[in-house]
Amino acid sequence: YCAFPRILNSSNNISILEGEEVVISCRIESTPDPDITWYKDGVLVNESGRIDIRIEDDSNQDVHIYELIISQVDVSDAGVYMCFANNTIIPSSVSITMTLNVTTEETITES
């Protein structure tokens, strides 16, 4: 049994305060499990000291939650993020785009 990758739901536009942690997620159904890549403003995102990429199981065995976690968010993390799912058995791919807005204490105080 094979199924095209299908995004069931995901994070949308997110606003967060500088210094906090943000979790950007995509819930994807696919058989077999898809290869997931994350992009920020068109550039591949890799794990680093502040960036973690995780896969969480869903109650449905064909569904997984793919998370991009950024700790100590700063204004340079703001941008457009894309979760790209590619199934290698059935040549297909899907993507979802979301925007991360980062605000500072000063921005909130001035508003």
Coordinates of N, CA and C in Angstrom, one line a residue:
Y1 N 0.8 -1.2 0.0 CA 0.0 0.0 0.0 C 0.9 1.2 0.0
C2 N 0.6 2.1 -0.9 CA 1.4 3.4 -1.0 C 0.4 4.5 -1.1
A3 N 0.8 5.7 -0.5 CA -0.1 6.8 -0.6 C 0.7 8.1 -0.8
F4 N 0.3 9.0 -1.6 CA 0.9 10.3 -1.8 C 1.0 11.0 -0.5
P5 N 2.1 11.8 -0.3 CA 2.1 12.6 0.9 C 1.0 13.6 0.9
R6 N 0.4 13.8 2.0 CA -0.8 14.7 2.1 C -0.6 15.5 3.4
I7 N -0.6 16.8 3.4 CA -0.5 17.6 4.6 C -1.9 17.7 5.1
L8 N -2.1 17.3 6.4 CA -3.4 17.3 7.0 C -3.6 18.6 7.7
N9 N -2.6 19.2 8.4 CA -2.6 20.5 9.0 C -1.2 20.9 9.4
S10 N -1.1 22.2 9.6 CA 0.2 22.7 9.9 C 0.1 24.1 10.6
S11 N 1.3 24.5 11.1 CA 1.3 25.9 11.7 C 1.0 26.9 10.6
N12 N 0.4 28.0 11.0 CA 0.1 29.0 10.0 C 1.1 30.2 10.3
N13 N 0.6 31.4 10.2 CA 1.5 32.5 10.6 C 1.6 32.5 12.1
I14 N 2.9 32.7 12.5 CA 3.2 32.6 14.0 C 3.9 33.9 14.3
S15 N 3.5 34.5 15.4 CA 4.1 35.7 16.0 C 4.7 35.2 17.4
I16 N 5.9 35.6 17.6 CA 6.6 35.2 18.9 C 7.5 36.3 19.4
L17 N 7.7 36.3 20.7 CA 8.6 37.3 21.3 C 10.0 36.8 21.2
E18 N 10.9 37.7 20.9 CA 12.4 37.3 20.8 C 12.8 36.7 22.1
G19 N 13.6 35.6 22.0 CA 14.2 34.9 23.2 C 13.4 33.7 23.5
E20 N 12.1 33.5 23.0 CA 11.3 32.4 23.3 C 11.6 31.2 22.4
E21 N 11.0 30.1 22.6 CA 11.1 28.9 21.7 C 9.9 28.8 20.8
V22 N 10.1 28.5 19.6 CA 8.9 28.3 18.7 C 9.0 26.9 18.1
V23 N 7.8 26.3 17.9 CA 7.6 25.0 17.3 C 6.8 25.2 16.0
I24 N 7.4 24.9 14.9 CA 6.7 25.0 13.6 C 6.4 23.6 13.2
S25 N 5.1 23.2 12.9 CA 4.9 21.8 12.7 C 4.0 21.6 11.4
C26 N 4.2 20.4 10.9 CA 3.3 19.9 9.8 C 2.9 18.5 10.1
R27 N 1.6 18.2 10.0 CA 1.1 16.9 10.2 C 0.8 16.3 8.8
I28 N 1.6 15.2 8.5 CA 1.6 14.7 7.2 C 1.2 13.2 7.2
E29 N 0.4 12.8 6.2 CA 0.0 11.4 6.0 C 0.7 10.9 4.7
S30 N 1.4 9.8 4.8 CA 2.1 9.3 3.6 C 2.6 7.8 3.9
T31 N 2.5 7.0 2.9 CA 3.0 5.6 3.0 C 3.8 5.4 1.7
P32 N 5.1 5.1 1.8 CA 5.9 5.1 3.0 C 6.1 6.5 3.6
D33 N 6.8 6.6 4.7 CA 7.1 7.9 5.3 C 7.8 8.7 4.3
P34 N 7.5 10.0 4.2 CA 8.1 10.9 3.3 C 9.5 11.4 3.8
D35 N 10.3 11.9 2.9 CA 11.5 12.6 3.3 C 11.0 14.0 3.5
I36 N 11.4 14.6 4.6 CA 11.0 16.0 4.9 C 12.2 16.9 4.9
T37 N 12.1 18.0 4.3 CA 13.1 19.1 4.3 C 12.4 20.4 4.7
W38 N 13.1 21.2 5.5 CA 12.6 22.5 5.9 C 13.4 23.6 5.2
Y39 N 12.7 24.6 4.8 CA 13.4 25.8 4.2 C 13.0 27.1 4.8
K40 N 13.9 28.0 4.9 CA 13.5 29.4 5.4 C 13.9 30.3 4.3
D41 N 13.0 31.1 3.8 CA 13.2 32.0 2.7 C 14.0 31.4 1.6
G42 N 13.6 30.1 1.3 CA 14.2 29.4 0.1 C 15.5 28.7 0.4
V43 N 16.0 28.8 1.6 CA 17.3 28.2 2.0 C 17.1 27.0 2.9
L44 N 17.7 25.9 2.6 CA 17.6 24.7 3.4 C 18.0 25.0 4.9
V45 N 17.1 24.5 5.8 CA 17.4 24.6 7.2 C 18.0 23.3 7.7
N46 N 19.1 23.4 8.4 CA 19.8 22.3 9.0 C 19.7 22.4 10.6
E47 N 19.8 21.3 11.2 CA 19.9 21.3 12.7 C 21.2 22.0 13.1
S48 N 21.1 22.7 14.2 CA 22.2 23.4 14.8 C 22.0 23.5 16.3
G49 N 22.8 24.3 16.9 CA 22.7 24.5 18.4 C 21.3 25.0 18.8
R50 N 20.7 25.8 18.0 CA 19.3 26.4 18.4 C 18.2 25.7 17.6
I51 N 18.5 24.9 16.6 CA 17.5 24.4 15.7 C 17.5 22.9 15.8
D52 N 16.3 22.3 16.1 CA 16.1 20.9 16.3 C 15.0 20.5 15.3
I53 N 15.1 19.4 14.7 CA 14.1 18.8 13.8 C 13.7 17.5 14.3
R54 N 12.4 17.3 14.6 CA 11.8 16.1 15.2 C 10.7 15.5 14.4
I55 N 10.5 14.3 14.7 CA 9.3 13.5 14.1 C 8.5 13.0 15.3
E56 N 7.3 13.3 15.4 CA 6.4 12.7 16.5 C 5.4 11.8 15.8
D57 N 5.1 10.7 16.5 CA 4.1 9.8 16.0 C 2.7 10.3 16.3
D58 N 1.8 10.0 15.4 CA 0.4 10.4 15.5 C -0.4 9.1 15.9
S59 N -1.6 9.1 16.3 CA -2.4 7.9 16.6 C -2.6 7.1 15.4
N60 N -2.6 7.7 14.2 CA -2.7 6.9 12.9 C -1.3 6.6 12.5
Q61 N -1.1 5.3 12.2 CA 0.3 4.8 11.9 C 0.9 5.4 10.6
D62 N 0.0 5.9 9.7 CA 0.5 6.5 8.5 C 0.7 8.1 8.6
V63 N 0.4 8.6 9.8 CA 0.5 10.0 10.0 C 1.6 10.4 11.0
H64 N 2.4 11.4 10.7 CA 3.5 11.8 11.6 C 3.4 13.3 11.7
I65 N 3.9 13.8 12.8 CA 4.0 15.3 13.0 C 5.5 15.6 12.9
Y66 N 5.8 16.5 11.9 CA 7.2 16.9 11.7 C 7.3 18.3 12.2
E67 N 8.3 18.5 13.1 CA 8.5 19.7 13.8 C 9.9 20.3 13.6
L68 N 9.9 21.6 13.4 CA 11.1 22.4 13.4 C 11.0 23.3 14.6
I69 N 12.0 23.1 15.6 CA 12.0 23.8 16.8 C 13.2 24.7 16.9
I70 N 12.9 26.0 17.1 CA 13.9 27.0 17.2 C 13.9 27.6 18.7
S71 N 15.0 27.4 19.4 CA 15.1 28.0 20.7 C 15.8 29.3 20.7
Q72 N 15.5 30.1 21.7 CA 16.1 31.5 21.7 C 16.0 32.2 20.4
V73 N 14.7 32.3 20.0 CA 14.4 33.0 18.7 C 14.9 34.4 18.7
D74 N 15.5 34.8 17.6 CA 15.8 36.3 17.5 C 15.3 36.8 16.1
V75 N 15.4 38.1 15.9 CA 14.7 38.7 14.7 C 15.3 38.1 13.4
S76 N 16.5 37.6 13.4 CA 17.0 37.0 12.2 C 16.3 35.7 11.8
D77 N 15.5 35.1 12.8 CA 14.7 33.9 12.5 C 13.4 34.2 11.8
A78 N 13.0 35.4 11.8 CA 11.7 35.8 11.1 C 11.9 35.5 9.6
G79 N 10.8 35.0 9.0 CA 10.8 34.8 7.6 C 9.7 33.8 7.2
V80 N 9.8 33.3 6.0 CA 8.8 32.4 5.4 C 9.5 31.0 5.5
Y81 N 8.8 30.1 6.2 CA 9.3 28.7 6.3 C 8.4 27.8 5.5
M82 N 9.1 26.7 4.9 CA 8.4 25.8 4.1 C 8.7 24.4 4.6
C83 N 7.7 23.5 4.8 CA 7.9 22.1 5.0 C 7.6 21.4 3.7
F84 N 8.6 20.7 3.2 CA 8.6 20.0 1.9 C 8.6 18.5 2.1
A85 N 7.6 17.8 1.7 CA 7.5 16.3 1.9 C 7.6 15.7 0.5
N86 N 8.5 14.7 0.4 CA 8.7 14.0 -0.8 C 8.6 12.5 -0.6
N87 N 7.7 11.8 -1.3 CA 7.6 10.4 -1.2 C 8.4 9.7 -2.3
T88 N 9.4 8.9 -2.0 CA 10.3 8.4 -3.0 C 9.7 7.2 -3.8
I89 N 8.7 6.5 -3.3 CA 8.1 5.4 -4.0 C 7.1 5.9 -5.1
I90 N 6.3 6.9 -4.7 CA 5.4 7.5 -5.7 C 5.9 8.9 -5.9
P91 N 6.5 9.2 -7.0 CA 7.1 10.5 -7.2 C 6.1 11.6 -7.1
S92 N 6.1 12.2 -5.9 CA 5.2 13.4 -5.7 C 5.8 14.1 -4.5
S93 N 5.4 15.4 -4.4 CA 5.8 16.2 -3.2 C 4.7 17.2 -2.9
V94 N 4.7 17.6 -1.7 CA 3.8 18.6 -1.2 C 4.5 19.6 -0.3
S95 N 4.1 20.8 -0.3 CA 4.7 21.7 0.6 C 3.7 22.6 1.2
I96 N 4.0 23.1 2.4 CA 3.2 24.1 3.1 C 4.1 25.3 3.5
T97 N 3.6 26.5 3.3 CA 4.4 27.7 3.6 C 3.7 28.4 4.8
M98 N 4.6 28.8 5.8 CA 4.1 29.6 6.9 C 5.1 30.7 7.2
T99 N 4.6 31.7 7.9 CA 5.4 32.9 8.1 C 5.7 33.0 9.6
L100 N 6.9 33.3 10.0 CA 7.3 33.5 11.4 C 7.6 35.0 11.6
N101 N 6.9 35.6 12.5 CA 7.2 37.0 12.8 C 7.8 37.1 14.2
V102 N 8.9 37.7 14.4 CA 9.5 37.8 15.7 C 9.5 39.3 16.1
T103 N 9.0 39.5 17.4 CA 8.9 40.9 17.9 C 9.8 41.0 19.1
T104 N 10.3 42.2 19.3 CA 11.1 42.4 20.5 C 10.3 43.1 21.6
E105 N 10.8 43.2 22.8 CA 10.1 43.9 23.9 C 9.9 45.3 23.5
E106 N 10.9 45.9 22.8 CA 10.7 47.3 22.4 C 9.6 47.5 21.5
T107 N 9.4 46.6 20.5 CA 8.3 46.7 19.6 C 7.0 46.7 20.3
I108 N 6.8 45.7 21.3 CA 5.6 45.6 22.0 C 5.3 46.9 22.8
T109 N 6.3 47.4 23.5 CA 6.2 48.6 24.3 C 5.8 49.8 23.5
E110 N 6.3 49.9 22.3 CA 6.0 51.1 21.4 C 4.6 51.0 20.8
S111 N 4.0 49.9 20.7 CA 2.7 49.7 20.1 C 1.6 50.3 20.9

